[in-house]
Coordinates of N, CA and C in Angstrom, one line a residue:
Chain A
X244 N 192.3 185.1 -28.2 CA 192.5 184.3 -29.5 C 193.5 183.2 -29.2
X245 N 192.8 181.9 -29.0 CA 193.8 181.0 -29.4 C 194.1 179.8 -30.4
X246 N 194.3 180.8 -31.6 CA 194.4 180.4 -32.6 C 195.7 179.8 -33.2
X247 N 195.9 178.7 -33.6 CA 196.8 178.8 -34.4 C 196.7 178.2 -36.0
X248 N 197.2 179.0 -37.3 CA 196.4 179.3 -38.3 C 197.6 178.8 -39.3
X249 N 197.1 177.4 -40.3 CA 198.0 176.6 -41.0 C 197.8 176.8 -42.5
X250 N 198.5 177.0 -43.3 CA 198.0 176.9 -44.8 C 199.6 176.6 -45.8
X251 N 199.1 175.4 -47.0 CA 197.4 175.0 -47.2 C 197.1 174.2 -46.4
X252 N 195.8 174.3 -46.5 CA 195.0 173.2 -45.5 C 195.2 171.6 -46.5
X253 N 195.3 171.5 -47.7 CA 196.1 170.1 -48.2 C 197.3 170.7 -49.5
X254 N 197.9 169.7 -49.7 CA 199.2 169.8 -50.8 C 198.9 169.0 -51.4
X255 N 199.1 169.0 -53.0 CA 199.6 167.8 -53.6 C 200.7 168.4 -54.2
X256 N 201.9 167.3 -53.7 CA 202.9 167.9 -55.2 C 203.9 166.9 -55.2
X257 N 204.6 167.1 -56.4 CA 205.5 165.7 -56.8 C 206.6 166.2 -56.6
X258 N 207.6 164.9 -56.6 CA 208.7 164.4 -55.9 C 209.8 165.8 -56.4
X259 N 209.8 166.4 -57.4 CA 210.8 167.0 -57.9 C 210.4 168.5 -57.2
X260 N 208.7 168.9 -57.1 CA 208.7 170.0 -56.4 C 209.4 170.7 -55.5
X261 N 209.1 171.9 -55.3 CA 209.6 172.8 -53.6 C 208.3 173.6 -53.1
X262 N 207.8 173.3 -52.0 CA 207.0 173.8 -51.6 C 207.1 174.0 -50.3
X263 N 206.2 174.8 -49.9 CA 206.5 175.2 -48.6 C 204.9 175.4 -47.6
X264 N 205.3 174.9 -46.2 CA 204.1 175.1 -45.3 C 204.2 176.2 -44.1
X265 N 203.3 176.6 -44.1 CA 203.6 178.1 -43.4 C 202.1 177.9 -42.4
X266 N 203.0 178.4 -40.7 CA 201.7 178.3 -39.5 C 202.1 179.9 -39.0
X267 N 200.8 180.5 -38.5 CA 201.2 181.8 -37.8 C 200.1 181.6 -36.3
X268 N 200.9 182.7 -35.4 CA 200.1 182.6 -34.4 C 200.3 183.7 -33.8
X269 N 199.4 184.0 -33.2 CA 199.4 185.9 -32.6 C 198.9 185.9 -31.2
X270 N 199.6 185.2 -30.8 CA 199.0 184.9 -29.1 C 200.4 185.3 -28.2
X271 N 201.7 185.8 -28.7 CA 202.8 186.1 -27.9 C 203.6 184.5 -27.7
X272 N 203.1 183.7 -28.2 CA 203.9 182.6 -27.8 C 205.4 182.3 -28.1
X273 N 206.5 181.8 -27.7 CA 207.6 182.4 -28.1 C 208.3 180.5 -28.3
X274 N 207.2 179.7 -28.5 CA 207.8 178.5 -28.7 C 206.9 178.1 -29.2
X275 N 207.6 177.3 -31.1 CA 206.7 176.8 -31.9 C 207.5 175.2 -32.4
X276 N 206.3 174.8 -33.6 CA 206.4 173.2 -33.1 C 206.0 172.9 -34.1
X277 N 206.5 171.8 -35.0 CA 206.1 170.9 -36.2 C 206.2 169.7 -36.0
X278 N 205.1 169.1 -36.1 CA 205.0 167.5 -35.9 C 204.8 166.9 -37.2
X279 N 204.5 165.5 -37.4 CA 203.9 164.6 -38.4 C 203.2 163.6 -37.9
X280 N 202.5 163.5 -38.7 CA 201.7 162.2 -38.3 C 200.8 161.8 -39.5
X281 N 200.8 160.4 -39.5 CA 200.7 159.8 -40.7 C 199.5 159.1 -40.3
X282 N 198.7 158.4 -41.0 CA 197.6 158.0 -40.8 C 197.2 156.9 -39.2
X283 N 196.2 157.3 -38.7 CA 196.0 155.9 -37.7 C 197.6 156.1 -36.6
X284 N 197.8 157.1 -36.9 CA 199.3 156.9 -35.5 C 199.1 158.1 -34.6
X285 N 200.1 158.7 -34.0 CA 200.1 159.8 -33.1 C 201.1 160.8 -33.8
X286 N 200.8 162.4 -33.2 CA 201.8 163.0 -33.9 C 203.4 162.6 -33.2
X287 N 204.1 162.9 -34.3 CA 205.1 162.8 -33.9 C 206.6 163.8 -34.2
X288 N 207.2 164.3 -32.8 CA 208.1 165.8 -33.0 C 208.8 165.8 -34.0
X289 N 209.1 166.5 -34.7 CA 210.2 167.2 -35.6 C 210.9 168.2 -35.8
X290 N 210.3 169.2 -35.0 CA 211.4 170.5 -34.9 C 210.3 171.3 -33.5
X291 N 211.3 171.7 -32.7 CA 211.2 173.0 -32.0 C 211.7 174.1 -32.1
X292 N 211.3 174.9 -32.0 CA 211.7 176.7 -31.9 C 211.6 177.4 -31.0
X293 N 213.0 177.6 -30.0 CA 212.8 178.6 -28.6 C 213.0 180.0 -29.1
X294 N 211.9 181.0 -29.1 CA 212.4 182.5 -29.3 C 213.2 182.5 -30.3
X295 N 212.8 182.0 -31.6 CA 213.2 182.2 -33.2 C 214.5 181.4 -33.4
X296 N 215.0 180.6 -32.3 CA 216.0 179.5 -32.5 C 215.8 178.4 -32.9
X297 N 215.8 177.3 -33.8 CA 215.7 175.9 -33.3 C 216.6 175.0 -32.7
X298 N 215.8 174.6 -31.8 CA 216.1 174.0 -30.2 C 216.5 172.5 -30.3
X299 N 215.4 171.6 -31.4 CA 215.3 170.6 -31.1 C 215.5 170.1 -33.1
X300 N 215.6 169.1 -33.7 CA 215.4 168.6 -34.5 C 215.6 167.0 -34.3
X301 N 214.8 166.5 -34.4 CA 214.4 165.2 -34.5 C 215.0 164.4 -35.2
X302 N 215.8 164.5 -35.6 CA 216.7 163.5 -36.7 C 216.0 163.7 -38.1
X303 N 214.9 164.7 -38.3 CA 214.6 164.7 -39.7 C 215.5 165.0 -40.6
X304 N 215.4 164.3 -42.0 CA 215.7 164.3 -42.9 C 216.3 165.9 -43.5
X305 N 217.1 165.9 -44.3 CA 217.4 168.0 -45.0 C 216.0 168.0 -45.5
X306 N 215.8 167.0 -46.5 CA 215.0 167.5 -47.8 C 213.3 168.5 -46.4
X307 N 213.6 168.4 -45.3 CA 212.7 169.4 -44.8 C 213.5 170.2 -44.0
X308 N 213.0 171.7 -44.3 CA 214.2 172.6 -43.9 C 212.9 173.8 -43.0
X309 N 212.8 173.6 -41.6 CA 211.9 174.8 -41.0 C 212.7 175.8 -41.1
X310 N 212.0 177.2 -41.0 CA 212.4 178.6 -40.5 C 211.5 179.0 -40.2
X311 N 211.9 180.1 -38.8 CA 211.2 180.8 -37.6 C 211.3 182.4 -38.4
X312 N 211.1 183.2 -39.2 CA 211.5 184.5 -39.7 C 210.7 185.5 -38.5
X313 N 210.3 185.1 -37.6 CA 209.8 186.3 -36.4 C 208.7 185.3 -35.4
X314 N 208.7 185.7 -34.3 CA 208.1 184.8 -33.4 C 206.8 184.8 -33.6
X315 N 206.1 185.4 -34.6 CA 204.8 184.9 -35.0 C 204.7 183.8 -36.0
X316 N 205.8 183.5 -36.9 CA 205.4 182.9 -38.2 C 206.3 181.5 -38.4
X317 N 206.3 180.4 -38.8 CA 207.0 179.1 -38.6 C 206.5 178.9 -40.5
X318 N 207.9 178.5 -41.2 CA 207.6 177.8 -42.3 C 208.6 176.4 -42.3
X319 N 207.6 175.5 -43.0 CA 208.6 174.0 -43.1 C 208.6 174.0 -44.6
X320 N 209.8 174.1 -45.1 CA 210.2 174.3 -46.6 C 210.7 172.7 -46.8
X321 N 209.5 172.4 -48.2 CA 209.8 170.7 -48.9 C 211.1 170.8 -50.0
X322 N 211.2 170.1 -49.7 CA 212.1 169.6 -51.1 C 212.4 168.0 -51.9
X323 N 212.1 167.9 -52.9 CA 212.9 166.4 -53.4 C 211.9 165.2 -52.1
X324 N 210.8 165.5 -51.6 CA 210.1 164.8 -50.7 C 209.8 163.5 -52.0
X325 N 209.7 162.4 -50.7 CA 209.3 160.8 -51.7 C 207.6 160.6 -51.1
X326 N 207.1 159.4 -51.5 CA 205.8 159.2 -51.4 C 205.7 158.8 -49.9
X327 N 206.7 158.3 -49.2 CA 206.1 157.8 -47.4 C 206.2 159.6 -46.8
X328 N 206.6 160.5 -47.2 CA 206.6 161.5 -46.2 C 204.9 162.4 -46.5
X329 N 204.0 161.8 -47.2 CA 202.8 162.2 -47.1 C 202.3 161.9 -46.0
X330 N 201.5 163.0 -45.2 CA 201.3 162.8 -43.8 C 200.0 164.4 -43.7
X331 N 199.8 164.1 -42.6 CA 199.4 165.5 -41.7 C 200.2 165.9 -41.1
X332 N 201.0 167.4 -41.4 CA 201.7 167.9 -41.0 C 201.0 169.0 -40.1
X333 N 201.4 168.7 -38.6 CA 200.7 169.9 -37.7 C 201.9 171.0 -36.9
X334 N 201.4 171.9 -36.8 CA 202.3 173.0 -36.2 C 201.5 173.1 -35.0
X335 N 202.3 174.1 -34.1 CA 201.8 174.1 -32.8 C 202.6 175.1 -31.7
X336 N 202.3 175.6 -31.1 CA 202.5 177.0 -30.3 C 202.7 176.9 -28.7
X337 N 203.6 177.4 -28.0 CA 203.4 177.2 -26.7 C 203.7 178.7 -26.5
X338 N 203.5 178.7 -24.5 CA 203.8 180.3 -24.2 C 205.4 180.1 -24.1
X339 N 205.8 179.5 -23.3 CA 207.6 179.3 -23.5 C 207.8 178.4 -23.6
X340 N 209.7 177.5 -24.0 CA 210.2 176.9 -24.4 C 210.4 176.3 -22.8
X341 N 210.1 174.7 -23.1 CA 210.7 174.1 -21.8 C 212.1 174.1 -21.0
X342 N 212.4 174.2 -20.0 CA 213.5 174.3 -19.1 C 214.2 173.2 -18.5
X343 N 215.2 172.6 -18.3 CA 216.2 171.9 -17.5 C 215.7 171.8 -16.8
X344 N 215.7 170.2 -15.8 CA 215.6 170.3 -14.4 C 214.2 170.6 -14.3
X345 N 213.9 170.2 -13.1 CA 212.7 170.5 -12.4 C 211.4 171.6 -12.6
X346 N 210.2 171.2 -13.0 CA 209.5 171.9 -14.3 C 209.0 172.8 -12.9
X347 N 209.0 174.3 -13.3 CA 208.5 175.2 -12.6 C 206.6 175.1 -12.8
X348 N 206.1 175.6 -11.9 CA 204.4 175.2 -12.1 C 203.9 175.8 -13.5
X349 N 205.0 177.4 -13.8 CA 204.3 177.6 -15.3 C 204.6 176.8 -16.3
X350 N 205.8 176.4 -16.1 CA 206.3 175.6 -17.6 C 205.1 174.5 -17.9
X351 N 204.7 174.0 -16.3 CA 204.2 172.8 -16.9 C 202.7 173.2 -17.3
X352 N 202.3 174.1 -16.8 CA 200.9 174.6 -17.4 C 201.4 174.9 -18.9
X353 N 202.3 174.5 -19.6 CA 203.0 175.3 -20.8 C 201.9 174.5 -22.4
X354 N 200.9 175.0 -22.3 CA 200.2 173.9 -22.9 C 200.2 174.4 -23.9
X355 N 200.5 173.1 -25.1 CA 200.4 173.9 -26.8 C 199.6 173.5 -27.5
X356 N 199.3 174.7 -28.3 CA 197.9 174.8 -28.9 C 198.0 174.4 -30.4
X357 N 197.5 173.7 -31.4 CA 197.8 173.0 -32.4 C 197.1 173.8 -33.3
X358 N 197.7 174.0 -34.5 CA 196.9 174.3 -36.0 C 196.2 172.9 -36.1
X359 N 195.3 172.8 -37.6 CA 194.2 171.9 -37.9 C 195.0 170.8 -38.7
X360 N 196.7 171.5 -39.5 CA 197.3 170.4 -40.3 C 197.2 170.9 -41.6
X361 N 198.2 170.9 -42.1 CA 198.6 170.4 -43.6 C 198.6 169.1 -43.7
X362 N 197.3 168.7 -45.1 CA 197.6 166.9 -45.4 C 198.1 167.2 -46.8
X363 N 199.6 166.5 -46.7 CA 200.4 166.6 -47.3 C 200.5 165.5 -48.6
X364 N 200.2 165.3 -49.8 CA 200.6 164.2 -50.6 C 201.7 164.1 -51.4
X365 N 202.4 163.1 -51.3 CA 203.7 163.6 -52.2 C 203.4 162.2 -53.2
X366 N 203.4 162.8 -54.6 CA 203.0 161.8 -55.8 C 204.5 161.2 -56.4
Chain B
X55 N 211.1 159.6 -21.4 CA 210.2 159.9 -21.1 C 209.2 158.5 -20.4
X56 N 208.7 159.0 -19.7 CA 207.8 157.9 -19.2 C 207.1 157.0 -20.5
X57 N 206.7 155.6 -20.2 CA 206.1 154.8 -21.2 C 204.1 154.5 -21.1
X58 N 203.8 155.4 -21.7 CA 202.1 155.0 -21.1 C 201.6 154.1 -21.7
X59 N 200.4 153.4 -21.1 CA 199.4 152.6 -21.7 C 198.2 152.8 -21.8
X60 N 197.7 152.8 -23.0 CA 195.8 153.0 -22.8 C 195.3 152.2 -23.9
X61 N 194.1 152.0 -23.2 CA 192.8 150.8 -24.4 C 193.2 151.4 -25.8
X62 N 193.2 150.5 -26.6 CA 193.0 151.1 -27.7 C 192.0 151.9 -28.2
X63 N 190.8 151.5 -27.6 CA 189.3 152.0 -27.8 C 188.5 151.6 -26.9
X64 N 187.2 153.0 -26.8 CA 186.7 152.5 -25.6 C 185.4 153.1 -26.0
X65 N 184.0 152.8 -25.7 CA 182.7 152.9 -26.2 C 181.7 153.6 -24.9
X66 N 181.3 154.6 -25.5 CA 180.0 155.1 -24.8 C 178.7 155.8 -25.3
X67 N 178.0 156.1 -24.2 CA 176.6 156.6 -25.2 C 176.8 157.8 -24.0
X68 N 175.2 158.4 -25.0 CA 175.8 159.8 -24.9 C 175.0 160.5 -23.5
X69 N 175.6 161.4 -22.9 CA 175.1 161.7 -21.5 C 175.8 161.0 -20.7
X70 N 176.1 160.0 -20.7 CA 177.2 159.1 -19.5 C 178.3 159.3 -19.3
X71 N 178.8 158.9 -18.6 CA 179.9 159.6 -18.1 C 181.2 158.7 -18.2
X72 N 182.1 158.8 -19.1 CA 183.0 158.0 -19.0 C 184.4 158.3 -18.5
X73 N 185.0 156.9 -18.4 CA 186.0 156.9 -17.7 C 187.0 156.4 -18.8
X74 N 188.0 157.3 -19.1 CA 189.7 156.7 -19.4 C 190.8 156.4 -19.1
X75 N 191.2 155.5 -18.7 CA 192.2 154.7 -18.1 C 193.8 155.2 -18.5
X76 N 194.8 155.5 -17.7 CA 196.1 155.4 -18.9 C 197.0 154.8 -17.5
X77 N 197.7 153.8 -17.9 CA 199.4 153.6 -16.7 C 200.3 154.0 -17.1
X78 N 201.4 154.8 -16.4 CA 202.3 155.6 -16.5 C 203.3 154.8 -15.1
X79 N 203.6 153.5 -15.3 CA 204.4 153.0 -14.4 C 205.4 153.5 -14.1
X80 N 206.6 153.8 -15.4 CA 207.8 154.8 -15.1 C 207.9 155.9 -14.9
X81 N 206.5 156.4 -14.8 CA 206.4 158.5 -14.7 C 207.7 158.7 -13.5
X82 N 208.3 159.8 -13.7 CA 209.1 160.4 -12.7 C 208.7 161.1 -11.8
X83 N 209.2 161.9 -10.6 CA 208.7 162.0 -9.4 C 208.3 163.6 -9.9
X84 N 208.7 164.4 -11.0 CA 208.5 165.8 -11.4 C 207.5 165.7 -12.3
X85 N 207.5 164.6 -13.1 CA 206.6 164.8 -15.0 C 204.7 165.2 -13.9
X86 N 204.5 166.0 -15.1 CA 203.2 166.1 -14.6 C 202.6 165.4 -15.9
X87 N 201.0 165.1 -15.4 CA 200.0 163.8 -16.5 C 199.4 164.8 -17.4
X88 N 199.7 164.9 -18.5 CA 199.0 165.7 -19.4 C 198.0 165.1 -20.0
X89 N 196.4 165.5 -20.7 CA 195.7 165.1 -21.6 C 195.7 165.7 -22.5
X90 N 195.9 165.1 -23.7 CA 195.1 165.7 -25.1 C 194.4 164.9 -25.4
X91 N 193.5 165.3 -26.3 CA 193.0 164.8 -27.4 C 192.6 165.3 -28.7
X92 N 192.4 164.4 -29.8 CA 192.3 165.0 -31.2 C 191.0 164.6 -32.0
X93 N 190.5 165.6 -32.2 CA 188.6 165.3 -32.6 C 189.0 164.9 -34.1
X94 N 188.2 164.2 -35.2 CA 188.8 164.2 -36.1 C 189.0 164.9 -37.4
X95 N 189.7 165.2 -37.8 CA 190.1 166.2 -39.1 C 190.7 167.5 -38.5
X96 N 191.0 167.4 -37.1 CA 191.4 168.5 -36.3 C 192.9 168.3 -35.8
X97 N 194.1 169.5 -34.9 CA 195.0 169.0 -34.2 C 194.6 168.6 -32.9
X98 N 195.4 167.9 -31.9 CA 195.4 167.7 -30.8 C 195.0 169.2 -29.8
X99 N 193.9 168.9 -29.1 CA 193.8 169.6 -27.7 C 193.5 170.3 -26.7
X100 N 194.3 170.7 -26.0 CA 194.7 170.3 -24.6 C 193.4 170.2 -24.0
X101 N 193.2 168.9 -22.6 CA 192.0 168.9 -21.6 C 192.4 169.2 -20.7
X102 N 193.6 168.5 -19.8 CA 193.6 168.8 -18.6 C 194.7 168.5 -18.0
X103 N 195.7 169.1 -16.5 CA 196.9 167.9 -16.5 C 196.6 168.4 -15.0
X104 N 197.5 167.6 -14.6 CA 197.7 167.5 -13.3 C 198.9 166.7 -13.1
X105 N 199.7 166.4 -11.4 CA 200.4 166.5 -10.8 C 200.5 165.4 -9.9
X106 N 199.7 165.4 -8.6 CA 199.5 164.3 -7.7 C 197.7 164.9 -7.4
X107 N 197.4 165.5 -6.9 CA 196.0 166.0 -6.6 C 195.2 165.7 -7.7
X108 N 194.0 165.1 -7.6 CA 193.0 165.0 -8.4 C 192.3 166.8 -9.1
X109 N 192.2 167.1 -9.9 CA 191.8 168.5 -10.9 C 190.8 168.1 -11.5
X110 N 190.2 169.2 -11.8 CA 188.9 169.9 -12.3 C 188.5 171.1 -13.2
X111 N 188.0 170.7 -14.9 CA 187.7 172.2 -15.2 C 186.6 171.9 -15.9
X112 N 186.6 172.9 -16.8 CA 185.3 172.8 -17.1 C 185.2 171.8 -18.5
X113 N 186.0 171.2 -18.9 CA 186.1 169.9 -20.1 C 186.3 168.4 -19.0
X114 N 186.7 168.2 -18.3 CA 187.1 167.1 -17.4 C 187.8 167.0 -16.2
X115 N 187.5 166.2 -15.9 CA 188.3 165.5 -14.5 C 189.7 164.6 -14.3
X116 N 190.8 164.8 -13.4 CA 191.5 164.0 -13.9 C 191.4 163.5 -12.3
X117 N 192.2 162.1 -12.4 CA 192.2 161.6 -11.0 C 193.3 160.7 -11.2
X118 N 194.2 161.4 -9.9 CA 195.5 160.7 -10.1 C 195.7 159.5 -9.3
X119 N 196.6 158.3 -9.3 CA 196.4 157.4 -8.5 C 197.6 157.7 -7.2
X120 N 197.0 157.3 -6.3 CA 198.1 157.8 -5.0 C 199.5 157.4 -4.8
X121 N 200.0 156.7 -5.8 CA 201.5 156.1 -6.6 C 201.8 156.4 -7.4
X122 N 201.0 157.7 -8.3 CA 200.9 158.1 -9.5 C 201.4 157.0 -11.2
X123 N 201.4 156.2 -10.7 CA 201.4 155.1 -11.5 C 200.6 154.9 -13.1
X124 N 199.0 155.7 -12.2 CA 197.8 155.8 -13.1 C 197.2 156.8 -13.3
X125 N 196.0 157.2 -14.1 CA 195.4 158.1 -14.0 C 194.2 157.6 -14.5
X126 N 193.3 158.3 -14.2 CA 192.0 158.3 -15.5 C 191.1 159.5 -15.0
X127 N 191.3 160.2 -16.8 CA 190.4 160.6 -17.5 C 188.9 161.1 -16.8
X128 N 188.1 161.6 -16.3 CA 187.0 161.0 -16.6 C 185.9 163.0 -17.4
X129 N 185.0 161.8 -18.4 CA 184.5 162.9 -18.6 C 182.9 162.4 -18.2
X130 N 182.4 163.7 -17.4 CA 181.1 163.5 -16.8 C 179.9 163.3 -17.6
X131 N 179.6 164.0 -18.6 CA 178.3 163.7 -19.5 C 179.2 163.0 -21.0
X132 N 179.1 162.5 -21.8 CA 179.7 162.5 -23.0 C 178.6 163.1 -23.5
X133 N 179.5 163.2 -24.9 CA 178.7 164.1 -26.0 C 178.8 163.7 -27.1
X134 N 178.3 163.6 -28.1 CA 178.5 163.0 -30.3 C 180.7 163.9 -29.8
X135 N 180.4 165.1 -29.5 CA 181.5 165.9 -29.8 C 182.7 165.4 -29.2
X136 N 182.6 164.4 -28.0 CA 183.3 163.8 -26.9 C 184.3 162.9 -27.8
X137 N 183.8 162.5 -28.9 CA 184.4 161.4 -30.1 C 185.8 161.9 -30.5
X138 N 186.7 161.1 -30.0 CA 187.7 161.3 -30.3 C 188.9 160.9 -29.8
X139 N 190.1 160.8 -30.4 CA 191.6 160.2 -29.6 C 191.8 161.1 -28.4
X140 N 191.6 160.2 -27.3 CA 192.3 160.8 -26.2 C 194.0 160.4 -25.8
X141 N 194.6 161.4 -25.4 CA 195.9 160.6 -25.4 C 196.6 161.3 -23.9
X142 N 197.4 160.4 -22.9 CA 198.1 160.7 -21.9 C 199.0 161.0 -21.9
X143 N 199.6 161.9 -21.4 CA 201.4 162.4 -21.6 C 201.7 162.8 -20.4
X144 N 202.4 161.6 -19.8 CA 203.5 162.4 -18.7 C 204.9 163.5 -19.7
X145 N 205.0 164.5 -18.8 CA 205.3 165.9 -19.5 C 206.9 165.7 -18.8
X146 N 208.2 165.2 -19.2 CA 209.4 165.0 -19.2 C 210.3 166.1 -18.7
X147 N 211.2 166.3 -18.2 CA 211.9 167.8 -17.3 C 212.2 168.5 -18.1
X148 N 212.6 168.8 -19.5 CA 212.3 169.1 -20.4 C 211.5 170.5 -20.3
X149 N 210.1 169.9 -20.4 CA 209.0 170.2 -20.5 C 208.6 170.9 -21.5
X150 N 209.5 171.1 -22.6 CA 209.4 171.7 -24.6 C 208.3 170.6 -25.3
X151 N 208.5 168.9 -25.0 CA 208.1 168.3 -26.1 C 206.8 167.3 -25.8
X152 N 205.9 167.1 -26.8 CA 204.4 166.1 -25.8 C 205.5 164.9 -27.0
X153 N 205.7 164.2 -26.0 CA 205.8 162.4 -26.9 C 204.4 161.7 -26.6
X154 N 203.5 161.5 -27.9 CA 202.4 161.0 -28.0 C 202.4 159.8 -28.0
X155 N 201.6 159.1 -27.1 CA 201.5 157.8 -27.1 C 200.3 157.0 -28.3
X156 N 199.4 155.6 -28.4 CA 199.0 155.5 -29.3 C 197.5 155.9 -29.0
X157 N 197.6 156.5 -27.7 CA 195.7 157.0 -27.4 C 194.4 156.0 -27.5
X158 N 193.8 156.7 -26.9 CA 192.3 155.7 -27.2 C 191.3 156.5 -27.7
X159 N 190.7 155.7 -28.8 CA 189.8 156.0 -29.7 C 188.7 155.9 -28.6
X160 N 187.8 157.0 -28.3 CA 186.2 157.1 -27.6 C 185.3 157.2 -28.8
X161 N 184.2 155.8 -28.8 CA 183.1 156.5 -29.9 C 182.0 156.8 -28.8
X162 N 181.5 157.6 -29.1 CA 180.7 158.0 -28.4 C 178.8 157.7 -29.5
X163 N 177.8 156.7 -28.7 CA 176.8 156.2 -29.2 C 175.7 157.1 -28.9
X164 N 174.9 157.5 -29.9 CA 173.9 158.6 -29.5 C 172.5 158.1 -28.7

């Protein structure tokens, strides 16, 4: 199974809302991944998670707050979102978290497997 | 991270065999060449990566340039399914994050 399993599959909700996007994955992978990507562009990082930590944040904004609550399940919690952060929001799974220094041959086979996206509208 | 380039778009019909181009002039002596690509209404992925040695599986071929400077892509038969952003990623020491470049659109002609 290499699945990785996103919902909802779309949002609409307005500016004052709180909602939340939720990815699970059942493959043992111990490093997860939220991107964006907005129409006609490439995804682009916003949070990593090594083994239920986050590792990395991209300079995103609070009003999006991820949590890792167990190494299967990743939620990106909205808040107070404005109309440019409508996008396709994709999550994504690796077997481990990349390393310092010189990529050992597993890491670099470390290939991540993508959910389909949350398309996100904020009114 | 390394800085890649590829076509913005590139055209084939179907059963042929095409070739995708990307330069990776700044790659470092460790990043390995990753491919993805994203079919559409779908996420990104993975085809294939490699190193310095030219690779092989059962979605495509990669073939690295002997300066590793370049790469291309190639996929042997295309298919309607073949349609889609392909995109190159030298893989950074790191090795946690794909920085996506702006990929090339394949239509693929029946």
């Amino acid at each position: 199974d290499t699945e990785v399993t996103q919902t909802p599959k779309h949002l609409v909700m307005g500016m004052t809302n709180k909602k939340s996007l939720k990815c699970e994955q059942h493959m043992g992978h111990r490093a997860m991944y939220w991107y964006k990507q907005k129409a006609k562009k490439p995804p682009e990082l916003m949070f990593v998670y090594s083994y239920e930590k986050l590792s990395i944040n991209e300079s995103v904004p609070s009003r999006f707050s991820p949590e890792c609550p167990n190494s299967s399940l990743l939620n990106l919690h909205l808040h107070a979102l404005q109309p440019e952060d409508s996008a396709l929001y994709l999550c994504a799974s690796s077997l481990l978290p990349g390393l310092a220094g010189e990529i050992p041959p597993h890491i670099a086979k470390n290939i991540q497997y993508f959910g389909a996206g949350t398309r996100l509208s904020v009114l | 991270d390394a800085k890649t380039t590829q076509p913005n778009s590139m055209e084939s019909n179907e059963e042929e065999p095409v070739h995708l181009p990307c330069n990776h002039s700044t790659i470092s002596g460790t990043d390995y060449i990753h491919w993805y690509r994203q079919l559409p209404s779908q996420g990104p992925e993975y085809v294939i990566h490699g190193l310095t040695s030219n690779v092989n599986n059962r979605m495509a071929s990669l073939a690295i340039a002997e300066d590793r400077k370049s790469s291309t892509l190639i996929l042997h038969r295309a298919t309607l399914r073949d349609a889609a952003v392909y995109y190159c990623i030298p893989r950074g020491a790191s090795g946690s994050r794909l920085t996506f470049g702006e990929g090339t659109q394949l239509t693929v002609n029946p």
